[in-house]
Short mmCIF file of C-alpha atoms and ligand atoms in Angstrom, two decimals:
data_model
loop_
_atom_site.label_atom_id
_atom_site.label_comp_id
_atom_site.label_asym_id
_atom_site.label_seq_id
_atom_site.Cartn_x
_atom_site.Cartn_y
_atom_site.Cartn_z
CA MET C 837 -94.15 -118.84 125.91
CA ASP C 838 -95.26 -119.99 122.53
CA TRP C 839 -98.74 -121.42 122.68
CA THR C 840 -98.91 -122.54 119.02
CA SER C 841 -100.02 -126.14 118.62
CA HIS C 842 -98.53 -128.55 115.96
CA HIS C 843 -101.83 -128.27 114.22
CA MET C 844 -100.68 -124.77 113.14
CA GLU C 845 -97.80 -126.14 111.09
CA VAL C 846 -100.18 -126.88 108.18
CA ILE C 847 -102.30 -123.67 108.46
CA PRO C 848 -100.41 -121.20 106.27
CA VAL C 849 -100.46 -117.41 106.80
CA SER C 850 -102.56 -116.25 103.73
CA GLY C 851 -100.12 -115.38 100.95
CA THR C 852 -102.44 -112.52 99.96
CA LEU C 853 -102.09 -110.99 103.46
CA LYS C 854 -98.78 -109.30 102.53
CA MET C 855 -100.39 -107.75 99.49
CA HIS C 856 -103.37 -106.64 101.55
CA GLU C 857 -101.18 -104.83 104.03
CA ILE C 858 -99.27 -103.11 101.31
CA ALA C 859 -102.62 -101.96 99.76
CA MET C 860 -103.84 -100.79 103.15
CA LYS C 861 -100.73 -98.81 103.72
CA MET C 862 -100.93 -97.19 100.35
CA GLU C 863 -104.55 -96.30 101.02
CA ARG C 864 -103.70 -94.70 104.44
CA GLU C 865 -101.08 -92.63 102.41
CA ASP C 866 -104.09 -91.65 100.08
CA LYS C 867 -102.67 -93.64 97.20
CA LYS C 868 -105.24 -95.10 94.80
CA VAL C 869 -105.48 -98.84 94.92
CA TYR C 870 -107.49 -100.78 92.24
CA HIS C 871 -109.08 -103.76 94.27
CA PHE C 872 -108.87 -106.84 91.89
CA GLU C 873 -107.89 -109.11 94.74
CA VAL C 874 -111.15 -109.56 96.57
CA GLY C 875 -113.28 -112.41 95.57
CA GLN C 876 -116.64 -110.91 96.51
CA PRO C 877 -119.36 -109.04 94.84
CA ASP C 878 -119.16 -105.25 95.11
CA PHE C 879 -123.12 -105.25 95.17
CA SER C 880 -125.10 -105.13 98.39
CA THR C 881 -127.30 -107.99 99.24
CA PRO C 882 -130.73 -107.48 97.53
CA GLN C 883 -133.28 -105.61 99.69
CA ASN C 884 -135.95 -108.44 99.72
CA ILE C 885 -133.31 -110.73 101.27
CA ILE C 886 -132.35 -108.35 103.90
CA ASP C 887 -136.06 -107.65 104.66
CA ALA C 888 -136.52 -111.51 105.11
CA ALA C 889 -133.83 -111.55 107.74
CA ILE C 890 -135.32 -108.71 109.71
CA LYS C 891 -138.75 -110.13 109.60
CA ALA C 892 -137.46 -113.48 110.90
CA MET C 893 -135.66 -111.75 113.71
CA ASN C 894 -138.89 -109.86 114.51
CA GLU C 895 -140.76 -112.96 114.64
CA GLY C 896 -138.28 -114.46 117.17
CA LYS C 897 -136.36 -116.79 114.85
CA THR C 898 -133.28 -116.03 116.80
CA ARG C 899 -132.62 -119.35 118.62
CA TYR C 900 -130.71 -122.43 117.89
CA VAL C 901 -132.35 -124.57 115.13
CA SER C 902 -131.54 -128.16 113.76
CA SER C 903 -127.98 -128.83 112.81
CA ARG C 904 -129.28 -129.83 109.49
CA GLY C 905 -131.00 -126.51 108.80
CA VAL C 906 -134.59 -125.06 109.13
CA PRO C 907 -137.06 -127.23 107.16
CA GLU C 908 -138.20 -124.24 105.02
CA LEU C 909 -134.64 -123.67 103.73
CA LEU C 910 -134.18 -127.59 103.10
CA ASP C 911 -137.21 -127.59 101.17
CA ALA C 912 -136.26 -124.43 99.18
CA ILE C 913 -132.96 -126.12 98.24
CA GLN C 914 -134.78 -129.19 97.24
CA TYR C 915 -137.07 -127.07 94.97
CA MET C 916 -134.10 -125.32 93.49
CA TYR C 917 -132.52 -128.56 92.32
CA GLU C 918 -135.91 -129.86 91.20
CA LYS C 919 -136.04 -126.87 88.80
CA ARG C 920 -132.88 -128.21 87.21
CA ASN C 921 -134.31 -131.75 87.19
CA ILE C 922 -131.93 -132.95 89.84
CA GLU C 923 -133.78 -134.98 92.58
CA VAL C 924 -132.75 -134.00 95.99
CA ASN C 925 -134.52 -134.83 99.33
CA GLY C 926 -134.14 -131.84 101.42
CA LYS C 927 -134.85 -133.95 104.59
CA THR C 928 -131.96 -136.43 104.08
CA ASN C 929 -129.64 -135.13 101.41
CA VAL C 930 -128.94 -131.53 102.51
CA ILE C 931 -127.14 -129.71 105.29
CA VAL C 932 -126.94 -125.93 105.79
CA THR C 933 -123.77 -124.58 107.19
CA PRO C 934 -122.20 -121.22 108.09
CA GLY C 935 -120.74 -120.70 104.42
CA ALA C 936 -119.89 -123.17 101.84
CA LYS C 937 -116.47 -123.31 103.70
CA MET C 938 -117.96 -125.21 106.59
CA SER C 939 -119.67 -127.81 104.27
CA LEU C 940 -116.36 -128.35 102.71
CA PHE C 941 -114.52 -128.58 105.90
CA GLY C 942 -117.19 -130.96 107.47
CA GLY C 943 -117.03 -133.14 104.32
CA ILE C 944 -113.24 -133.32 104.11
CA LEU C 945 -112.77 -133.93 108.06
CA SER C 946 -115.40 -136.65 107.92
CA THR C 947 -114.07 -138.44 104.86
CA ILE C 948 -110.29 -138.03 104.92
CA ASP C 949 -108.08 -140.23 107.08
CA SER C 950 -104.48 -139.34 108.14
CA GLY C 951 -102.05 -139.79 105.28
CA ASP C 952 -104.75 -140.02 102.61
CA ASP C 953 -103.96 -138.56 99.19
CA VAL C 954 -106.54 -136.21 98.09
CA LEU C 955 -106.44 -135.05 94.33
CA LEU C 956 -106.91 -131.33 93.69
CA LEU C 957 -107.79 -130.33 90.15
CA SER C 958 -105.75 -127.26 89.85
CA PRO C 959 -105.40 -124.33 89.63
CA ALA C 960 -107.42 -124.46 92.98
CA TRP C 961 -108.70 -122.23 95.59
CA PRO C 962 -105.93 -122.25 98.26
CA THR C 963 -108.23 -123.15 101.13
CA TYR C 964 -108.81 -126.75 99.79
CA LYS C 965 -105.22 -127.52 100.43
CA THR C 966 -105.16 -126.22 103.93
CA MET C 967 -108.42 -128.16 104.78
CA ILE C 968 -106.92 -131.45 103.40
CA ARG C 969 -103.85 -130.83 105.49
CA MET C 970 -105.92 -130.03 108.61
CA ALA C 971 -107.71 -133.30 108.14
CA GLY C 972 -104.28 -135.08 107.95
CA GLY C 973 -104.52 -135.82 104.23
CA LYS C 974 -101.93 -135.07 101.43
CA PRO C 975 -103.07 -132.78 98.62
CA VAL C 976 -101.84 -133.97 95.23
CA ASP C 977 -102.25 -131.36 92.30
CA VAL C 978 -103.69 -132.44 88.99
CA PRO C 979 -102.97 -129.42 86.78
CA THR C 980 -105.48 -128.70 84.00
CA SER C 981 -104.80 -127.29 80.61
CA PRO C 982 -105.53 -123.38 80.30
CA GLY C 983 -109.13 -122.66 80.93
CA TYR C 984 -109.49 -125.50 83.53
CA VAL C 985 -109.66 -128.18 80.80
CA LEU C 986 -109.24 -131.67 82.27
CA ASP C 987 -106.19 -133.64 81.26
CA GLU C 988 -107.81 -137.16 81.05
CA GLU C 989 -104.54 -139.06 80.88
CA ASP C 990 -103.02 -137.26 83.80
CA LEU C 991 -106.06 -137.84 85.92
CA LYS C 992 -106.15 -141.49 84.98
CA ASP C 993 -102.65 -141.74 85.89
CA LYS C 994 -102.94 -140.05 89.13
CA VAL C 995 -105.84 -142.17 90.28
CA GLY C 996 -103.84 -145.33 89.61
CA ARG C 997 -102.30 -144.73 93.02
CA GLU C 998 -104.58 -144.91 96.08
CA VAL C 999 -106.54 -141.77 96.52
CA SER C 1000 -109.40 -141.12 98.84
CA ALA C 1001 -111.05 -138.18 97.18
CA ILE C 1002 -110.75 -135.41 94.47
CA VAL C 1003 -111.75 -131.78 94.88
CA ILE C 1004 -113.24 -130.20 91.66
CA ASN C 1005 -114.54 -126.70 91.36
CA SER C 1006 -116.67 -125.63 88.27
CA PRO C 1007 -117.07 -122.73 87.40
CA ASN C 1008 -113.52 -122.48 88.64
CA ASN C 1009 -111.83 -119.97 90.88
CA PRO C 1010 -109.40 -118.65 89.55
CA THR C 1011 -109.73 -119.51 85.89
CA GLY C 1012 -113.46 -118.99 85.27
CA GLY C 1013 -113.18 -122.44 83.38
CA VAL C 1014 -116.20 -124.82 83.43
CA LEU C 1015 -115.78 -128.57 83.28
CA THR C 1016 -117.88 -130.29 80.49
CA LYS C 1017 -120.44 -133.01 81.33
CA ASP C 1018 -118.26 -135.54 79.55
CA HIS C 1019 -115.45 -134.82 81.94
CA LEU C 1020 -117.81 -134.79 84.98
CA LYS C 1021 -118.87 -138.27 83.77
CA LEU C 1022 -115.23 -139.43 83.47
CA ILE C 1023 -114.50 -138.24 86.91
CA TYR C 1024 -117.64 -140.10 88.19
CA ASP C 1025 -116.57 -143.41 86.41
CA LEU C 1026 -113.04 -143.20 87.83
CA ALA C 1027 -114.50 -142.51 91.27
CA ILE C 1028 -116.72 -145.56 91.06
CA ASP C 1029 -113.88 -147.82 89.68
CA HIS C 1030 -111.23 -146.61 92.22
CA LYS C 1031 -113.61 -145.92 95.18
CA PHE C 1032 -112.78 -142.25 96.02
CA MET C 1033 -115.22 -139.45 96.81
CA VAL C 1034 -115.84 -136.31 94.65
CA PHE C 1035 -116.13 -133.01 96.42
CA SER C 1036 -117.76 -130.81 93.83
CA ASP C 1037 -117.44 -127.16 94.90
CA GLU C 1038 -120.24 -125.42 92.70
CA ILE C 1039 -120.57 -122.22 94.49
CA TYR C 1040 -120.32 -120.28 91.26
CA GLU C 1041 -122.93 -122.34 89.53
CA SER C 1042 -125.30 -119.64 88.58
CA LEU C 1043 -122.57 -117.15 87.36
CA VAL C 1044 -122.08 -118.52 83.81
CA TYR C 1045 -122.22 -116.35 80.88
CA ASP C 1046 -123.17 -116.13 77.14
CA GLY C 1047 -126.32 -118.31 77.83
CA PHE C 1048 -124.08 -121.09 78.76
CA THR C 1049 -125.25 -123.56 81.62
CA GLN C 1050 -123.13 -125.25 84.16
CA ASN C 1051 -123.54 -129.02 84.86
CA SER C 1052 -123.66 -130.34 88.32
CA MET C 1053 -121.83 -133.21 89.40
CA LEU C 1054 -125.21 -134.44 90.87
CA GLU C 1055 -126.50 -134.66 87.09
CA VAL C 1056 -123.83 -137.48 86.38
CA ASP C 1057 -124.20 -139.13 89.85
CA PRO C 1058 -127.88 -138.82 90.73
CA GLU C 1059 -127.69 -141.41 93.40
CA MET C 1060 -124.94 -139.43 95.18
CA GLU C 1061 -122.77 -142.62 95.29
CA VAL C 1062 -119.50 -140.67 95.31
CA THR C 1063 -120.54 -137.10 95.27
CA LEU C 1064 -120.63 -134.34 97.96
CA CYS C 1065 -121.75 -131.16 96.18
CA ILE C 1066 -121.06 -127.90 97.89
CA SER C 1067 -122.60 -124.63 97.11
CA GLY C 1068 -124.04 -121.48 98.97
CA PHE C 1069 -125.25 -117.91 98.81
CA SER C 1070 -122.15 -115.81 99.10
CA LYS C 1071 -121.44 -115.32 95.41
CA ASN C 1072 -124.74 -115.94 93.48
CA TYR C 1073 -126.75 -113.65 95.98
CA ALA C 1074 -123.99 -111.16 97.05
CA MET C 1075 -124.31 -112.66 100.68
CA THR C 1076 -120.66 -113.20 101.57
CA GLY C 1077 -120.90 -111.75 105.09
CA TRP C 1078 -124.06 -113.63 105.98
CA ARG C 1079 -122.19 -116.84 106.27
CA ILE C 1080 -124.52 -119.37 104.71
CA GLY C 1081 -123.89 -122.26 102.44
CA TYR C 1082 -124.91 -125.95 102.03
CA ALA C 1083 -123.77 -129.52 100.99
CA VAL C 1084 -125.75 -132.08 99.09
CA GLY C 1085 -124.94 -135.79 99.32
CA SER C 1086 -126.00 -139.21 100.30
CA PRO C 1087 -127.75 -139.59 103.79
CA SER C 1088 -124.82 -141.21 105.32
CA VAL C 1089 -122.21 -138.48 104.28
CA ILE C 1090 -124.72 -135.83 105.27
CA ASN C 1091 -125.15 -137.52 108.57
CA ASN C 1092 -121.42 -137.21 109.10
CA LEU C 1093 -121.48 -133.56 108.32
CA VAL C 1094 -124.40 -133.11 110.77
CA ARG C 1095 -122.28 -134.72 113.48
CA VAL C 1096 -119.43 -132.31 112.82
CA GLN C 1097 -121.85 -129.41 112.85
CA GLN C 1098 -123.47 -130.48 116.11
CA ASN C 1099 -120.06 -130.49 117.70
CA THR C 1100 -118.76 -127.25 116.20
CA THR C 1101 -120.90 -124.46 115.10
CA SER C 1102 -124.22 -126.09 116.10
CA CYS C 1103 -126.22 -124.51 113.16
CA ALA C 1104 -126.08 -121.72 110.66
CA ALA C 1105 -127.68 -118.63 112.11
CA SER C 1106 -131.39 -119.18 112.12
CA PHE C 1107 -132.66 -115.73 110.77
CA VAL C 1108 -130.01 -115.97 108.11
CA GLN C 1109 -131.55 -119.25 106.96
CA TYR C 1110 -134.81 -117.51 106.39
CA ALA C 1111 -133.04 -114.94 104.37
CA GLY C 1112 -131.67 -117.87 102.36
CA VAL C 1113 -135.37 -119.02 101.72
CA GLU C 1114 -136.20 -115.65 100.29
CA ALA C 1115 -133.08 -115.68 98.21
CA ILE C 1116 -134.14 -118.89 96.52
CA MET C 1117 -137.96 -118.36 96.40
CA GLY C 1118 -138.21 -114.63 96.16
CA ASP C 1119 -137.97 -112.24 93.20
CA GLN C 1120 -134.87 -113.19 91.11
CA SER C 1121 -134.48 -109.77 89.14
CA SER C 1122 -131.69 -108.39 91.20
CA ILE C 1123 -129.79 -111.70 90.82
CA ASP C 1124 -130.19 -111.50 87.03
CA MET C 1125 -129.07 -107.84 87.17
CA MET C 1126 -125.89 -108.88 89.03
CA ARG C 1127 -125.10 -111.69 86.54
CA ASN C 1128 -125.46 -109.22 83.67
CA ALA C 1129 -123.30 -106.73 85.28
CA TYR C 1130 -120.47 -109.40 85.84
CA GLN C 1131 -120.84 -110.30 82.10
CA GLU C 1132 -120.35 -106.68 81.15
CA ARG C 1133 -117.37 -106.35 83.44
CA ARG C 1134 -115.89 -109.50 82.04
CA ASP C 1135 -116.17 -108.34 78.49
CA MET C 1136 -114.66 -105.03 79.49
CA THR C 1137 -111.78 -106.82 81.39
CA GLN C 1138 -111.21 -109.13 78.44
CA SER C 1139 -111.04 -106.48 75.87
CA LEU C 1140 -108.63 -104.18 77.93
CA PHE C 1141 -106.41 -107.20 78.55
CA SER C 1142 -106.26 -107.82 74.74
CA GLU C 1143 -104.67 -104.39 74.30
CA ILE C 1144 -101.76 -105.38 76.53
CA ALA C 1145 -98.90 -107.16 74.60
CA ASP C 1146 -97.51 -110.33 75.90
CA ILE C 1147 -100.27 -111.48 78.25
CA GLU C 1148 -102.43 -114.35 77.50
CA CYS C 1149 -105.84 -114.03 79.02
CA LEU C 1150 -108.63 -116.59 78.17
CA ASN C 1151 -112.17 -115.63 78.09
CA PRO C 1152 -113.73 -117.07 81.26
CA MET C 1153 -117.11 -118.77 80.91
CA GLY C 1154 -118.04 -118.38 84.60
CA ALA C 1155 -117.36 -117.07 88.22
CA PHE C 1156 -115.84 -113.67 88.25
CA TYR C 1157 -112.09 -114.00 87.68
CA VAL C 1158 -109.58 -113.91 85.03
CA PHE C 1159 -106.17 -115.70 85.38
CA PRO C 1160 -103.93 -114.25 82.83
CA ASP C 1161 -100.38 -115.75 81.99
CA PHE C 1162 -97.49 -113.27 82.43
CA SER C 1163 -94.71 -115.63 81.73
CA ASN C 1164 -93.44 -113.38 79.08
CA TYR C 1165 -92.30 -111.11 81.96
CA GLY C 1166 -90.04 -113.68 83.56
CA LEU C 1167 -90.94 -112.65 87.19
CA SER C 1168 -92.40 -114.76 89.97
CA SER C 1169 -96.00 -114.13 90.56
CA SER C 1170 -95.40 -112.85 94.09
CA THR C 1171 -92.77 -110.41 92.77
CA LEU C 1172 -94.90 -109.22 89.93
CA ALA C 1173 -98.03 -108.75 92.02
CA GLU C 1174 -95.95 -106.61 94.53
CA LEU C 1175 -94.46 -104.67 91.80
CA LEU C 1176 -97.84 -103.90 90.24
CA LEU C 1177 -99.43 -102.94 93.52
CA LYS C 1178 -96.49 -100.64 94.38
CA LYS C 1179 -96.16 -99.03 90.97
CA THR C 1180 -99.72 -98.86 89.57
CA GLY C 1181 -102.03 -99.54 92.66
CA VAL C 1182 -103.26 -102.70 90.93
CA SER C 1183 -103.97 -105.26 93.53
CA THR C 1184 -104.04 -108.90 92.52
CA VAL C 1185 -103.51 -112.39 93.95
CA PRO C 1186 -100.26 -114.17 92.96
CA GLY C 1187 -100.89 -117.35 90.88
CA ILE C 1188 -98.58 -119.49 93.09
CA GLU C 1189 -101.40 -119.37 95.75
CA PHE C 1190 -103.42 -121.57 93.36
CA GLY C 1191 -100.69 -124.26 92.89
CA HIS C 1192 -96.99 -124.37 92.12
CA HIS C 1193 -97.53 -124.66 88.43
CA TYR C 1194 -99.06 -121.19 88.28
CA ASP C 1195 -96.28 -118.92 89.39
CA ASP C 1196 -96.52 -116.93 86.12
CA HIS C 1197 -100.12 -116.17 86.61
CA LEU C 1198 -101.98 -113.49 88.54
CA ARG C 1199 -105.74 -113.67 89.56
CA PHE C 1200 -107.85 -110.68 88.84
CA SER C 1201 -111.51 -110.42 90.19
CA TYR C 1202 -113.84 -108.40 87.88
CA ALA C 1203 -116.46 -108.31 90.74
CA ALA C 1204 -114.44 -105.18 91.16
CA SER C 1205 -116.13 -101.77 90.41
CA PRO C 1206 -116.28 -100.79 86.72
CA ASN C 1207 -114.22 -97.86 87.44
CA ASP C 1208 -111.33 -99.78 88.80
CA ILE C 1209 -111.45 -102.01 85.71
CA GLU C 1210 -111.59 -99.14 83.29
CA GLU C 1211 -108.62 -97.29 84.97
CA GLY C 1212 -106.51 -99.98 86.59
CA ILE C 1213 -105.94 -102.40 83.67
CA PRO C 1214 -104.70 -99.67 81.25
CA ALA C 1215 -102.44 -98.27 84.04
CA MET C 1216 -100.95 -101.74 84.59
CA GLY C 1217 -100.59 -102.12 80.81
CA LYS C 1218 -98.67 -98.83 80.61
CA PHE C 1219 -96.29 -99.86 83.42
CA LEU C 1220 -95.70 -103.34 81.94
CA GLU C 1221 -94.43 -101.57 78.75
CA THR C 1222 -91.56 -100.20 80.81
CA LEU C 1223 -90.66 -103.84 81.76
CA ARG C 1224 -90.32 -105.18 78.25
C1 PLP I 1349 -114.21 -121.76 95.21
C2 PLP I 1349 -114.84 -121.16 96.47
N1 PLP I 1349 -115.47 -121.96 97.26
C3 PLP I 1349 -115.94 -121.61 98.48
C4 PLP I 1349 -115.87 -120.29 98.75
C5 PLP I 1349 -116.47 -119.83 100.15
O1 PLP I 1349 -117.63 -119.59 100.22
P1 PLP I 1349 -118.51 -119.20 101.40
O2 PLP I 1349 -118.41 -117.83 101.53
O3 PLP I 1349 -119.97 -119.67 101.14
O4 PLP I 1349 -117.83 -119.85 102.57
C6 PLP I 1349 -115.17 -119.31 97.99
C7 PLP I 1349 -114.90 -118.05 98.37
O5 PLP I 1349 -114.04 -117.26 97.89
C8 PLP I 1349 -114.61 -119.83 96.76
O6 PLP I 1349 -114.00 -119.08 95.89
#
C-alpha cells in the first residue's frame, strides 16, 4: 500500500539530502569533509540564555502558554523594535512561534488562496517555494542582479499580473545581499498600489558587517498595512535547535496566525520563550563576539576565493553565506557540488536549490569552522585547476 497523499506531490525531497548522504558515507569511511553546507552557527548558545531556560523550567514554566507567546517575551520584542525606533505593540502586533519557519508557514497559509501567484525575490531559500505550494499558491521567481540587487523594471512588470504576495529576505540567504531602503519603499509602494502582501524574512537582521545596518520593511510600512515581518533567534543568538521565532504584523494578520497556531503547535515551548527574553534583554557581549567572528570568517572566505581563478564571488554584506558563480566551469550546480564533495571533501549546496536561474552557483556557509575555511577552500581551488 502507498499511503502518500496528494499533498506530498508539492513537498520535494531536499536536494541537499543526497549531498548530505554522500558526506555522511565519506565520514564513516574516515574521509575529511569540510562542512560549508549547513546554515547554522558553529557556536553554542550563550550560557546566560541556557541558564534562563533552566531557571524557567525549575520555576515550573513547563505548561502550555498563550498561543501568542508569553507576555514577557512579547514585551521584550516590542522593546527590541523600540530601540530601532520602530513602533510595535507586543500585545497585538506579535506572535511567537516554534522557529521563524512556523511564522512564515502560518503567514503564507492564512494569506494565500489556491491558485494565487506569489512572487519570490530570488535567489530564494528553498522552503519558501514549498510553503507557497503547500498553501496551493504558485511561486513566481523575480530574479535579482548579483548581490540581491532588485531589478525594478522586472518587479514592476511582474506585479502587472495579479499577485497576492511577495517574499523578500534581507539580508539574503544565499547571497548575503541586503536590500536598500529605497528598494524596500518601492516594494511597499507597489504592494499598496497592487494590493499584495509582503512577507519580509529578516532572520539575519543583526548579522550585517562593516558597520552597515539593515533596514526593516517595518521602517517603510510602520502601519503594517502590507507587511508581515518574520524573524527569530536561530541565527542571531545561535539557537537553531531551540525552535523559536516570531512574526510582526497588523492585528488582523497576527490574529490569523494565532488561529493557525492554536490549531497546530499550540505555542512555542514555554521555557524556551523565557530563554528568548534573556537573549533580548540580557548581556549582548557573546552576540557581538559571534558577529565579529563571522565578519572575520567572511573576510577569510572572500580572500581565499579571490585566489581561485574563474570564480566570481561578491563580498556579502550580511548573513553568513557566499554564493559564488562557477559558470566558467560549465557544469550544473548539482554535478559540480557532487564532484567537489567526492574529490575534495568540500560540501556545499547546489545553486539550483535557490531558483532555476542559479544553476551555475554554489552556496557556502562561512558559519563553518575557521579550520574548514582555511583548508577546504584552497583544496577546492587546487582541484578546480585540474578542470580548466
Ligand atoms: C532565510 C531563512 N529564513 C528562515 C529560516 C529558519 O529559521 P528558524 O530556525 O527560526 O525556523 C532559515 C534557516 O535556515 C533561513 O535561512
